[in-house]
Structure formats: C-alpha cells, structure tokens
mmCIF file of C-alpha atoms in Angstrom:
data_model
loop_
_atom_site.group_PDB
_atom_site.id
_atom_site.type_symbol
_atom_site.label_atom_id
_atom_site.label_comp_id
_atom_site.label_asym_id
_atom_site.label_seq_id
_atom_site.Cartn_x
_atom_site.Cartn_y
_atom_site.Cartn_z
ATOM 1 C CA UNK O 1 25.228 39.585 50.650
ATOM 2 C CA UNK O 2 24.227 37.896 47.396
ATOM 3 C CA UNK O 3 20.792 36.469 46.677
ATOM 4 C CA UNK O 4 19.926 32.806 46.460
ATOM 5 C CA UNK O 5 20.502 31.781 42.823
ATOM 6 C CA UNK O 6 18.301 29.173 41.144
ATOM 7 C CA UNK O 7 18.988 28.199 37.519
ATOM 8 C CA UNK O 8 16.485 26.374 35.300
ATOM 9 C CA UNK O 9 17.683 24.514 32.236
ATOM 10 C CA UNK O 10 16.681 21.600 30.043
ATOM 11 C CA UNK O 11 16.484 20.452 26.455
ATOM 12 C CA UNK O 12 14.892 23.013 24.157
ATOM 13 C CA UNK O 13 11.103 22.963 24.204
ATOM 14 C CA UNK O 14 10.577 21.178 27.536
ATOM 15 C CA UNK O 15 8.973 24.194 29.232
ATOM 16 C CA UNK O 16 11.820 25.454 31.434
ATOM 17 C CA UNK O 17 10.871 29.100 30.857
ATOM 18 C CA UNK O 18 7.325 28.479 32.081
ATOM 19 C CA UNK O 19 8.544 26.652 35.190
ATOM 20 C CA UNK O 20 11.162 29.321 35.962
ATOM 21 C CA UNK O 21 8.492 32.003 35.666
ATOM 22 C CA UNK O 22 6.041 29.959 37.775
ATOM 23 C CA UNK O 23 8.655 29.414 40.488
ATOM 24 C CA UNK O 24 9.536 33.097 40.684
ATOM 25 C CA UNK O 25 5.845 34.016 40.863
ATOM 26 C CA UNK O 26 5.341 31.563 43.736
ATOM 27 C CA UNK O 27 8.374 32.926 45.592
ATOM 28 C CA UNK O 28 7.069 36.488 45.308
ATOM 29 C CA UNK O 29 3.583 35.405 46.379
ATOM 30 C CA UNK O 30 5.209 33.841 49.446
ATOM 31 C CA UNK O 31 6.719 37.174 50.484
ATOM 32 C CA UNK O 32 10.191 37.012 48.957
ATOM 33 C CA UNK O 33 11.652 39.670 46.676
ATOM 34 C CA UNK O 34 12.234 37.714 43.481
ATOM 35 C CA UNK O 35 13.878 38.539 40.169
ATOM 36 C CA UNK O 36 13.593 36.187 37.219
ATOM 37 C CA UNK O 37 16.060 36.863 34.418
ATOM 38 C CA UNK O 38 16.482 35.184 31.040
ATOM 39 C CA UNK O 39 19.840 34.417 29.438
ATOM 40 C CA UNK O 40 18.141 32.315 26.741
ATOM 41 C CA UNK O 41 18.657 33.908 23.304
ATOM 42 C CA UNK O 42 15.070 32.913 22.448
ATOM 43 C CA UNK O 43 13.821 35.414 25.073
ATOM 44 C CA UNK O 44 10.371 33.918 25.685
ATOM 45 C CA UNK O 45 10.198 34.956 29.357
ATOM 46 C CA UNK O 46 8.151 38.039 28.508
ATOM 47 C CA UNK O 47 5.691 35.835 26.624
ATOM 48 C CA UNK O 48 5.175 33.702 29.748
ATOM 49 C CA UNK O 49 4.198 36.767 31.772
ATOM 50 C CA UNK O 50 2.340 38.406 28.902
ATOM 51 C CA UNK O 51 4.436 41.570 29.169
ATOM 52 C CA UNK O 52 7.304 43.222 27.296
ATOM 53 C CA UNK O 53 10.643 42.905 29.076
ATOM 54 C CA UNK O 54 13.959 44.678 28.622
ATOM 55 C CA UNK O 55 17.444 44.639 30.130
ATOM 56 C CA UNK O 56 16.304 46.571 33.206
ATOM 57 C CA UNK O 57 14.202 44.812 35.837
ATOM 58 C CA UNK O 58 10.481 45.370 35.246
ATOM 59 C CA UNK O 59 7.934 44.916 38.028
ATOM 60 C CA UNK O 60 5.521 42.214 36.910
ATOM 61 C CA UNK O 61 3.669 41.742 40.186
ATOM 62 C CA UNK O 62 4.077 42.667 43.849
ATOM 63 C CA UNK O 63 7.593 41.602 44.857
ATOM 64 C CA UNK O 64 8.243 40.086 41.420
ATOM 65 C CA UNK O 65 10.536 41.601 38.797
ATOM 66 C CA UNK O 66 11.750 40.243 35.474
ATOM 67 C CA UNK O 67 14.467 41.116 32.946
ATOM 68 C CA UNK O 68 16.151 39.780 29.810
ATOM 69 C CA UNK O 69 19.926 39.988 29.431
ATOM 70 C CA UNK O 70 21.185 41.411 26.136
ATOM 71 C CA UNK O 71 24.603 39.764 25.568
ATOM 72 C CA UNK O 72 25.257 41.690 22.350
ATOM 73 C CA UNK O 73 25.051 45.028 24.146
ATOM 74 C CA UNK O 74 27.438 43.722 26.825
ATOM 75 C CA UNK O 75 29.930 42.654 24.134
ATOM 76 C CA UNK O 76 29.756 46.058 22.471
ATOM 77 C CA UNK O 77 30.377 47.678 25.847
ATOM 78 C CA UNK O 78 32.874 46.052 28.200
ATOM 79 C CA UNK O 79 34.427 43.353 26.003
ATOM 80 C CA UNK O 80 35.785 45.761 23.376
ATOM 81 C CA UNK O 81 38.166 47.364 25.902
ATOM 82 C CA UNK O 82 39.297 44.011 27.349
ATOM 83 C CA UNK O 83 39.961 42.652 23.881
ATOM 84 C CA UNK O 84 42.242 45.593 23.207
ATOM 85 C CA UNK O 85 44.214 44.822 26.366
ATOM 86 C CA UNK O 86 44.575 41.162 25.336
ATOM 87 C CA UNK O 87 45.954 42.266 21.971
ATOM 88 C CA UNK O 88 48.508 44.399 23.834
ATOM 89 C CA UNK O 89 49.693 41.350 25.785
ATOM 90 C CA UNK O 90 49.941 39.176 22.680
ATOM 91 C CA UNK O 91 51.776 41.842 20.719
ATOM 92 C CA UNK O 92 54.244 42.242 23.597
ATOM 93 C CA UNK O 93 54.846 38.482 23.504
ATOM 94 C CA UNK O 94 55.780 38.691 19.819
ATOM 95 C CA UNK O 95 52.488 37.626 18.233
ATOM 96 C CA UNK O 96 51.802 39.474 14.972
ATOM 97 C CA UNK O 97 48.810 41.801 14.779
ATOM 98 C CA UNK O 98 46.568 39.580 12.631
ATOM 99 C CA UNK O 99 47.145 36.496 14.800
ATOM 100 C CA UNK O 100 46.551 38.559 17.947
ATOM 101 C CA UNK O 101 43.222 39.713 16.519
ATOM 102 C CA UNK O 102 42.159 36.102 15.928
ATOM 103 C CA UNK O 103 43.323 34.854 19.337
ATOM 104 C CA UNK O 104 41.204 37.409 21.182
ATOM 105 C CA UNK O 105 37.983 36.151 19.573
ATOM 106 C CA UNK O 106 36.869 33.961 22.470
ATOM 107 C CA UNK O 107 34.021 31.500 21.750
ATOM 108 C CA UNK O 108 31.176 31.973 24.189
ATOM 109 C CA UNK O 109 32.122 35.482 25.285
ATOM 110 C CA UNK O 110 28.480 36.611 24.927
ATOM 111 C CA UNK O 111 27.325 33.868 27.301
ATOM 112 C CA UNK O 112 30.160 34.692 29.714
ATOM 113 C CA UNK O 113 29.136 38.337 29.869
ATOM 114 C CA UNK O 114 25.501 37.292 30.357
ATOM 115 C CA UNK O 115 26.571 35.234 33.363
ATOM 116 C CA UNK O 116 28.557 38.196 34.680
ATOM 117 C CA UNK O 117 25.417 40.311 34.433
ATOM 118 C CA UNK O 118 23.438 37.682 36.354
ATOM 119 C CA UNK O 119 26.045 37.797 39.113
ATOM 120 C CA UNK O 120 25.840 41.590 39.219
ATOM 121 C CA UNK O 121 22.074 41.421 39.628
ATOM 122 C CA UNK O 122 22.360 38.761 42.341
ATOM 123 C CA UNK O 123 24.986 40.656 44.324
ATOM 124 C CA UNK O 124 23.836 44.266 43.977
ATOM 125 C CA UNK O 125 20.047 44.022 43.735
ATOM 126 C CA UNK O 126 17.529 43.997 46.603
ATOM 127 C CA UNK O 127 16.470 40.428 45.737
ATOM 128 C CA UNK O 128 16.139 37.491 48.090
ATOM 129 C CA UNK O 129 16.129 35.121 45.125
ATOM 130 C CA UNK O 130 17.282 35.394 41.509
ATOM 131 C CA UNK O 131 15.744 32.759 39.224
ATOM 132 C CA UNK O 132 17.577 32.305 35.914
ATOM 133 C CA UNK O 133 15.881 31.007 32.784
ATOM 134 C CA UNK O 134 18.934 29.561 31.024
ATOM 135 C CA UNK O 135 19.240 28.446 27.430
ATOM 136 C CA UNK O 136 18.973 24.799 26.320
ATOM 137 C CA UNK O 137 21.098 22.249 28.179
ATOM 138 C CA UNK O 138 24.092 22.122 25.831
ATOM 139 C CA UNK O 139 24.400 25.916 25.829
ATOM 140 C CA UNK O 140 23.984 26.045 29.600
ATOM 141 C CA UNK O 141 26.743 23.499 30.216
ATOM 142 C CA UNK O 142 29.064 25.551 28.044
ATOM 143 C CA UNK O 143 27.939 28.716 29.838
ATOM 144 C CA UNK O 144 28.612 27.304 33.309
ATOM 145 C CA UNK O 145 32.018 25.947 32.262
ATOM 146 C CA UNK O 146 33.176 29.255 30.761
ATOM 147 C CA UNK O 147 34.468 31.014 33.918
ATOM 148 C CA UNK O 148 36.945 28.203 34.558
ATOM 149 C CA UNK O 149 37.857 27.757 30.882
ATOM 150 C CA UNK O 150 38.455 31.463 30.229
ATOM 151 C CA UNK O 151 40.246 31.808 33.562
ATOM 152 C CA UNK O 152 42.661 29.043 32.543
ATOM 153 C CA UNK O 153 43.165 30.689 29.129
ATOM 154 C CA UNK O 154 43.915 34.019 30.804
ATOM 155 C CA UNK O 155 46.357 32.452 33.266
ATOM 156 C CA UNK O 156 48.290 30.759 30.467
ATOM 157 C CA UNK O 157 48.313 33.936 28.394
ATOM 158 C CA UNK O 158 49.193 36.319 31.201
ATOM 159 C CA UNK O 159 50.116 34.552 34.495
ATOM 160 C CA UNK O 160 49.272 36.069 37.859
ATOM 161 C CA UNK O 161 52.907 36.638 38.802
ATOM 162 C CA UNK O 162 53.400 38.660 35.623
ATOM 163 C CA UNK O 163 50.344 40.816 36.321
ATOM 164 C CA UNK O 164 51.668 41.565 39.807
ATOM 165 C CA UNK O 165 55.270 42.344 38.877
ATOM 166 C CA UNK O 166 54.695 45.447 36.809
ATOM 167 C CA UNK O 167 58.341 45.896 35.813
ATOM 168 C CA UNK O 168 58.228 42.749 33.696
ATOM 169 C CA UNK O 169 55.517 44.267 31.526
ATOM 170 C CA UNK O 170 57.729 46.979 30.167
ATOM 171 C CA UNK O 171 60.402 44.353 29.506
ATOM 172 C CA UNK O 172 57.950 42.271 27.516
ATOM 173 C CA UNK O 173 57.113 45.280 25.409
ATOM 174 C CA UNK O 174 60.763 45.643 24.439
ATOM 175 C CA UNK O 175 60.557 49.364 25.068
ATOM 176 C CA UNK O 176 57.873 49.798 22.414
ATOM 177 C CA UNK O 177 55.130 50.594 24.872
ATOM 178 C CA UNK O 178 55.069 52.731 27.965
ATOM 179 C CA UNK O 179 54.943 51.298 31.455
ATOM 180 C CA UNK O 180 51.673 53.170 31.929
ATOM 181 C CA UNK O 181 50.088 51.285 29.041
ATOM 182 C CA UNK O 182 51.175 47.950 30.462
ATOM 183 C CA UNK O 183 49.953 48.964 33.907
ATOM 184 C CA UNK O 184 46.534 49.706 32.432
ATOM 185 C CA UNK O 185 46.561 46.300 30.743
ATOM 186 C CA UNK O 186 47.570 44.557 33.975
ATOM 187 C CA UNK O 187 44.807 46.342 35.881
ATOM 188 C CA UNK O 188 42.155 45.431 33.295
ATOM 189 C CA UNK O 189 43.163 41.776 33.041
ATOM 190 C CA UNK O 190 43.499 41.565 36.793
ATOM 191 C CA UNK O 191 39.913 42.759 37.138
ATOM 192 C CA UNK O 192 38.809 40.192 34.543
ATOM 193 C CA UNK O 193 40.609 37.388 36.419
ATOM 194 C CA UNK O 194 38.985 38.532 39.663
ATOM 195 C CA UNK O 195 35.548 38.521 38.036
ATOM 196 C CA UNK O 196 36.101 35.009 36.702
ATOM 197 C CA UNK O 197 37.084 33.833 40.183
ATOM 198 C CA UNK O 198 33.944 35.447 41.576
ATOM 199 C CA UNK O 199 31.798 33.698 38.964
ATOM 200 C CA UNK O 200 33.362 30.333 39.767
ATOM 201 C CA UNK O 201 32.747 30.985 43.444
ATOM 202 C CA UNK O 202 29.126 31.959 42.773
ATOM 203 C CA UNK O 203 28.375 28.854 40.680
ATOM 204 C CA UNK O 204 29.836 26.444 43.239
ATOM 205 C CA UNK O 205 28.374 28.255 46.232
ATOM 206 C CA UNK O 206 25.887 26.558 48.548
ATOM 207 C CA UNK O 207 23.499 29.409 47.630
ATOM 208 C CA UNK O 208 23.434 28.321 43.961
ATOM 209 C CA UNK O 209 21.662 25.319 42.502
ATOM 210 C CA UNK O 210 20.290 24.049 39.200
ATOM 211 C CA UNK O 211 16.837 22.617 38.462
ATOM 212 C CA UNK O 212 16.709 20.334 35.444
ATOM 213 C CA UNK O 213 13.487 20.292 33.427
ATOM 214 C CA UNK O 214 12.591 17.420 31.121
ATOM 215 C CA UNK O 215 9.628 15.876 29.382
ATOM 216 C CA UNK O 216 9.147 12.148 30.123
ATOM 217 C CA UNK O 217 10.782 10.846 26.955
ATOM 218 C CA UNK O 218 13.718 8.448 26.799
ATOM 219 C CA UNK O 219 15.962 10.691 24.683
ATOM 220 C CA UNK O 220 15.337 13.690 26.935
ATOM 221 C CA UNK O 221 15.841 11.610 30.092
ATOM 222 C CA UNK O 222 19.197 10.347 28.779
ATOM 223 C CA UNK O 223 20.346 13.917 28.191
ATOM 224 C CA UNK O 224 19.197 14.880 31.691
ATOM 225 C CA UNK O 225 21.280 12.105 33.236
ATOM 226 C CA UNK O 226 24.366 13.257 31.319
ATOM 227 C CA UNK O 227 23.713 16.822 32.440
ATOM 228 C CA UNK O 228 23.603 15.818 36.118
ATOM 229 C CA UNK O 229 27.025 14.196 35.747
ATOM 230 C CA UNK O 230 28.490 17.122 33.792
ATOM 231 C CA UNK O 231 27.320 19.623 36.416
ATOM 232 C CA UNK O 232 28.693 17.479 39.234
ATOM 233 C CA UNK O 233 32.064 17.435 37.471
ATOM 234 C CA UNK O 234 31.992 21.234 37.564
ATOM 235 C CA UNK O 235 31.091 21.232 41.257
ATOM 236 C CA UNK O 236 27.639 22.707 40.590
ATOM 237 C CA UNK O 237 24.761 21.388 42.690
ATOM 238 C CA UNK O 238 21.571 20.027 41.136
ATOM 239 C CA UNK O 239 18.799 20.320 43.703
ATOM 240 C CA UNK O 240 15.863 19.008 41.713
ATOM 241 C CA UNK O 241 14.542 17.378 38.555
ATOM 242 C CA UNK O 242 11.137 18.322 37.143
ATOM 243 C CA UNK O 243 9.204 16.253 34.611
ATOM 244 C CA UNK O 244 6.881 18.546 32.692
ATOM 245 C CA UNK O 245 3.870 17.726 30.503
ATOM 246 C CA UNK O 246 2.910 14.427 32.053
ATOM 247 C CA UNK O 247 -0.307 13.380 30.293
ATOM 248 C CA UNK O 248 -3.378 13.120 32.567
ATOM 249 C CA UNK O 249 -4.296 9.732 34.005
ATOM 250 C CA UNK O 250 -7.598 8.706 32.325
ATOM 251 C CA UNK O 251 -8.598 6.605 35.320
ATOM 252 C CA UNK O 252 -11.368 4.180 34.468
ATOM 253 C CA UNK O 253 -12.473 6.000 31.322
ATOM 254 C CA UNK O 254 -12.892 3.964 28.160
ATOM 255 C CA UNK O 255 -12.682 4.787 24.475
ATOM 256 C CA UNK O 256 -9.923 5.544 22.011
ATOM 257 C CA UNK O 257 -8.747 8.767 23.650
ATOM 258 C CA UNK O 258 -8.585 7.151 27.091
ATOM 259 C CA UNK O 259 -6.643 4.174 25.700
ATOM 260 C CA UNK O 260 -4.130 6.531 24.067
ATOM 261 C CA UNK O 261 -3.694 8.500 27.299
ATOM 262 C CA UNK O 262 -3.270 5.281 29.307
ATOM 263 C CA UNK O 263 -0.592 3.962 26.958
ATOM 264 C CA UNK O 264 1.271 7.263 26.860
ATOM 265 C CA UNK O 265 1.071 7.676 30.643
ATOM 266 C CA UNK O 266 2.487 4.172 31.155
ATOM 267 C CA UNK O 267 5.416 4.978 28.861
ATOM 268 C CA UNK O 268 6.095 8.226 30.707
ATOM 269 C CA UNK O 269 5.990 6.549 34.116
ATOM 270 C CA UNK O 270 8.508 3.964 32.905
ATOM 271 C CA UNK O 271 10.872 6.789 31.929
ATOM 272 C CA UNK O 272 10.446 8.409 35.350
ATOM 273 C CA UNK O 273 11.112 5.099 37.107
ATOM 274 C CA UNK O 274 14.418 4.828 35.234
ATOM 275 C CA UNK O 275 15.434 8.207 36.703
ATOM 276 C CA UNK O 276 14.745 7.153 40.296
ATOM 277 C CA UNK O 277 18.461 7.034 41.134
ATOM 278 C CA UNK O 278 18.669 10.795 40.567
ATOM 279 C CA UNK O 279 16.370 11.375 43.533
ATOM 280 C CA UNK O 280 12.748 12.559 43.695
ATOM 281 C CA UNK O 281 11.352 13.797 40.398
ATOM 282 C CA UNK O 282 8.593 16.393 40.629
ATOM 283 C CA UNK O 283 5.907 16.222 37.957
ATOM 284 C CA UNK O 284 3.592 18.704 36.266
ATOM 285 C CA UNK O 285 0.698 17.495 34.142
ATOM 286 C CA UNK O 286 0.152 18.759 30.620
ATOM 287 C CA UNK O 287 -2.372 21.593 30.511
ATOM 288 C CA UNK O 288 -4.977 22.164 27.853
ATOM 289 C CA UNK O 289 -4.260 25.918 27.727
ATOM 290 C CA UNK O 290 -0.844 27.548 27.664
ATOM 291 C CA UNK O 291 -0.192 29.260 31.031
ATOM 292 C CA UNK O 292 0.317 32.976 30.403
ATOM 293 C CA UNK O 293 0.254 35.646 33.096
ATOM 294 C CA UNK O 294 0.882 35.530 36.840
ATOM 295 C CA UNK O 295 -2.426 33.822 37.890
ATOM 296 C CA UNK O 296 -1.916 30.971 35.411
ATOM 297 C CA UNK O 297 1.730 30.616 36.421
ATOM 298 C CA UNK O 298 0.788 30.443 40.095
ATOM 299 C CA UNK O 299 -1.550 27.564 39.254
ATOM 300 C CA UNK O 300 1.405 25.765 37.621
ATOM 301 C CA UNK O 301 3.519 26.420 40.733
ATOM 302 C CA UNK O 302 0.763 24.968 42.958
ATOM 303 C CA UNK O 303 0.797 21.776 40.896
ATOM 304 C CA UNK O 304 4.600 21.667 40.927
ATOM 305 C CA UNK O 305 5.364 22.342 44.596
ATOM 306 C CA UNK O 306 2.086 21.225 46.212
ATOM 307 C CA UNK O 307 2.417 23.651 49.104
ATOM 308 C CA UNK O 308 6.162 23.083 49.691
ATOM 309 C CA UNK O 309 8.701 25.902 49.698
ATOM 310 C CA UNK O 310 9.904 26.373 46.083
ATOM 311 C CA UNK O 311 13.443 26.883 47.386
ATOM 312 C CA UNK O 312 13.487 23.558 49.232
ATOM 313 C CA UNK O 313 15.386 21.414 46.762
ATOM 314 C CA UNK O 314 15.003 17.674 46.353
ATOM 315 C CA UNK O 315 18.596 16.840 45.444
ATOM 316 C CA UNK O 316 21.200 15.373 47.758
ATOM 317 C CA UNK O 317 23.564 17.761 49.540
ATOM 318 C CA UNK O 318 26.512 15.348 49.393
ATOM 319 C CA UNK O 319 29.836 17.006 48.566
ATOM 320 C CA UNK O 320 31.301 16.279 45.154
ATOM 321 C CA UNK O 321 34.524 15.019 46.693
ATOM 322 C CA UNK O 322 35.153 13.154 49.954
ATOM 323 C CA UNK O 323 38.313 11.396 51.185
ATOM 324 C CA UNK O 324 38.328 8.501 53.688
ATOM 325 C CA UNK O 325 40.985 6.249 55.172
ATOM 326 C CA UNK O 326 40.393 2.554 54.361
ATOM 327 C CA UNK O 327 43.037 0.370 56.014
ATOM 328 C CA UNK O 328 46.418 1.239 54.519
ATOM 329 C CA UNK O 329 44.819 3.059 51.599
ATOM 330 C CA UNK O 330 42.853 6.230 50.983
ATOM 331 C CA UNK O 331 39.610 6.423 49.048
ATOM 332 C CA UNK O 332 38.569 9.447 47.033
ATOM 333 C CA UNK O 333 34.822 9.335 46.383
ATOM 334 C CA UNK O 334 33.200 11.361 43.597
ATOM 335 C CA UNK O 335 29.419 11.719 43.801
ATOM 336 C CA UNK O 336 28.670 11.267 40.104
ATOM 337 C CA UNK O 337 25.624 9.696 38.485
ATOM 338 C CA UNK O 338 27.784 7.942 35.899
ATOM 339 C CA UNK O 339 25.395 5.098 35.010
ATOM 340 C CA UNK O 340 26.241 3.641 31.591
ATOM 341 C CA UNK O 341 28.416 6.596 30.611
ATOM 342 C CA UNK O 342 31.908 6.191 29.178
ATOM 343 C CA UNK O 343 34.361 6.897 31.982
ATOM 344 C CA UNK O 344 38.102 7.500 31.832
ATOM 345 C CA UNK O 345 40.548 8.353 34.630
ATOM 346 C CA UNK O 346 44.100 9.672 34.395
ATOM 347 C CA UNK O 347 46.617 11.135 36.821
ATOM 348 C CA UNK O 348 47.987 14.464 35.563
ATOM 349 C CA UNK O 349 50.559 15.783 38.003
ATOM 350 C CA UNK O 350 48.709 16.873 41.139
ATOM 351 C CA UNK O 351 45.311 16.516 39.428
ATOM 352 C CA UNK O 352 42.944 13.669 38.683
ATOM 353 C CA UNK O 353 41.549 13.931 35.139
ATOM 354 C CA UNK O 354 37.992 12.556 35.014
ATOM 355 C CA UNK O 355 36.352 12.214 31.614
ATOM 356 C CA UNK O 356 32.681 11.226 31.358
ATOM 357 C CA UNK O 357 31.099 10.944 27.908
ATOM 358 C CA UNK O 358 33.827 13.117 26.435
ATOM 359 C CA UNK O 359 33.480 15.882 29.044
ATOM 360 C CA UNK O 360 36.764 16.278 30.937
ATOM 361 C CA UNK O 361 37.449 17.889 34.282
ATOM 362 C CA UNK O 362 40.715 18.228 36.188
ATOM 363 C CA UNK O 363 40.070 17.759 39.899
ATOM 364 C CA UNK O 364 42.815 19.110 42.150
ATOM 365 C CA UNK O 365 43.850 16.381 44.563
ATOM 366 C CA UNK O 366 44.104 17.145 48.279
ATOM 367 C CA UNK O 367 47.745 17.494 49.403
ATOM 368 C CA UNK O 368 47.585 14.115 51.136
ATOM 369 C CA UNK O 369 46.762 12.300 47.891
ATOM 370 C CA UNK O 370 49.404 14.063 45.838
ATOM 371 C CA UNK O 371 51.964 11.851 47.556
ATOM 372 C CA UNK O 372 50.027 8.700 46.665
ATOM 373 C CA UNK O 373 49.627 6.537 43.591
ATOM 374 C CA UNK O 374 46.327 5.349 42.111
ATOM 375 C CA UNK O 375 45.834 1.616 42.668
ATOM 376 C CA UNK O 376 42.248 1.101 41.524
ATOM 377 C CA UNK O 377 38.781 2.510 40.917
ATOM 378 C CA UNK O 378 35.251 1.198 41.384
ATOM 379 C CA UNK O 379 31.780 2.327 40.347
ATOM 380 C CA UNK O 380 28.704 1.763 42.488
ATOM 381 C CA UNK O 381 25.265 3.310 43.016
ATOM 382 C CA UNK O 382 26.713 6.241 44.965
ATOM 383 C CA UNK O 383 29.353 7.239 42.437
ATOM 384 C CA UNK O 384 33.004 6.626 41.717
ATOM 385 C CA UNK O 385 35.582 5.527 44.296
ATOM 386 C CA UNK O 386 39.273 5.907 43.437
ATOM 387 C CA UNK O 387 41.782 4.123 45.690
ATOM 388 C CA UNK O 388 45.194 5.598 46.508
ATOM 389 C CA UNK O 389 48.211 4.076 48.239
ATOM 390 C CA UNK O 390 51.088 6.117 49.723
ATOM 391 C CA UNK O 391 54.054 6.335 47.367
ATOM 392 C CA UNK O 392 57.171 5.379 49.401
ATOM 393 C CA UNK O 393 59.352 7.656 47.281
ATOM 394 C CA UNK O 394 57.213 10.697 48.119
ATOM 395 C CA UNK O 395 55.548 9.961 51.422
ATOM 396 C CA UNK O 396 58.300 11.268 53.704
ATOM 397 C CA UNK O 397 58.996 14.403 51.671
#
C-alpha cells in the first residue's frame, strides 16, 4: 500500500521548501513515519534542516527522514537503456540513425525520472506520508503533465497492440534484427508504458494532493490561480493554499515602521481577499530569523496548522467532472477556477478539448455524451458547465 503523497510547490522564492520541511517535521512529531524528498534542482531542503542530504533517506529526527533526488544519476542509469530501445523502434520504422537519435531526446526526462523515484519511495518505503518539495510552479506543472505526455508519445510511436503482437516486430525490422531483439524492446517499452500509467494513477489518486505556497503579492496570486486551474485540468487535487511571509500586524503602534507595516499588511490582506474563491487560505507570518533545524520548523508548523492535523486539507473534494440530466439535455460540469482566464472549448472526436490560458487538456467524454452534440457552455462561480443534446443520427446506435 502506497503512502499518502503531499506535494508543495509555488513560485520560486516563496518559501515552499521551508513549509514542506515544517509539515514533515510536524507529521513525524505527531507519530507518523514521514519522508520529505526534494525534486527541486536548487536542493535547499538540507539547508532547512541544517544537515547534509543525499539520494538515500537520512534520519533527521525520530520518525522523520529526508532525501534529495538526483535526476542526472537516474538519466545515466535507466534512461540510457530505454533510449536504445526507442532507437531500435524508430530504425525499424525506417527512420535514419541521426533522426532517431534526435527523436529520443525527450524534454523533461530528468523530471520524469525524478517523479518515478518519488513513486518508488512512496510505494516501497515504510512511510505513512511522503512530502515532496517540488521545483517552482512552472517546472512542477510540466513535471506533473509528463506521465501523460510521454505516455501519449510512446503510444503513437509504438502502439500497445504492436507491443503485444510480437510477430509484427520482426516484420517491422525487415529481417534486419532478430525476434529476440524486438522482444527485448517490446518488454522494455511495455514496462515504461506501465510505469507511466502507474504515475498517472498516483498523481490523480485520492491519496495525492498539492499544497500551493505563495507570498501575498498580486503577481504571485495570479500565478497561483492559474496553477489551480492547470492542476484541475490534469485531474490533480489541490487541498490547500498557504500564504507565507505575511507581515506582522502593528496593532496600535505608531511611528514610521508601524505605518509601513500597516500599509503593507493592508495590501497583503486585499490580495488574500481576492483569493477567497479558492477556499480557505492558511497564513504564516514573516519571521525575523530564518527557521533552520527541526525545533524552528516545528514552530513554523504550529503557526501554520494551529493544532490541526497537517494532512487535513482545506480544498474542496469535488470531482473534476460530473454529469447531470437537465430536462432533455445533459450537463457536463468541470470544477475549474477559471476566473478571468482565456477559455476555449472544442470537440475532438470522443474528447472535449479544454484550453485555459494556453494550457490544453483532452478530457475523454463518458460514453453517453459521445452520442451527443455540444449546444452551449456557461461559466459560473463553481466552474464550467457544458451542455449536450442527444444527436439523433447517433443516439440509437
């Protein structure tokens, strides 16, 4: 049974590493076996604990372990063999050697392997919870989209039916390669496809959620809103938003410093109010000293969770997609915080293509709606509602 997976991400410099470390420390202090692992290339997790970390889990405190994934080592290890198998497939399909070499250079493969390593730790380790300190938001969105993107690439390159029917492989090779070689390639790519399916399943599982960290600034808040929508499009649950570095309330103090704090605090509270539609936003005040070490991190966790269970998320548990009957029509509802984003819809065969701010996702329609035509769409506070009407030419088929 896999561990609960909690991913922290946010714009660079907002303090996500500190909050991920603080959360894992609080979980361990509460009696859970916790592992916190960093996939951020900056690797500042060890600095937060004040210890040196490596690729193997290091015990930082009772019940608390930490590690840093090394994507480059993973590429040098497992990816080299898989890349060779991909070249075999391309060569068998008639692609020349140089082009095959270029086509097997997949962007983001380091991040994909890092995510695979996180899954391995979550599934095989003795942990109750695995907390992941991800890279900055843009990198994380690309990271979380990779299993589906690479899976689609693999399916187009080497379809499932071709991997299963081994005899076709030798035919593709035109007699130039042995059946054994093609069998080895089919086995390797089959394992890769299976791993990608497992990663997709892990990311969309009810046991996985994302916590978004921001500082109360308008630019950062706008990026956070876009991230919520992008993750929802991928079927990944956001269970909380944390505003870090809220300046202290000066109260009734007077003077220049107090006036500055009061003005800044008012600006920050206005930003938080604008995010109210995303659900409760937890806050952590700015600290005079940088929190380093488990005791300091536990103090941050106390301020963040205020006695609540760190695993109890604040986000809604509504499904991404729901279908209801409305009179003679059907309504497909997508729980997306679209707001002022640019939205585009298109029907692509049996899929609904949803594009928000340039980020596109194909959503497979339920079988019922595949025999319908789109007749309208509406946006409201709860998301996007797309209306379908049965197509007479298809309904009885």
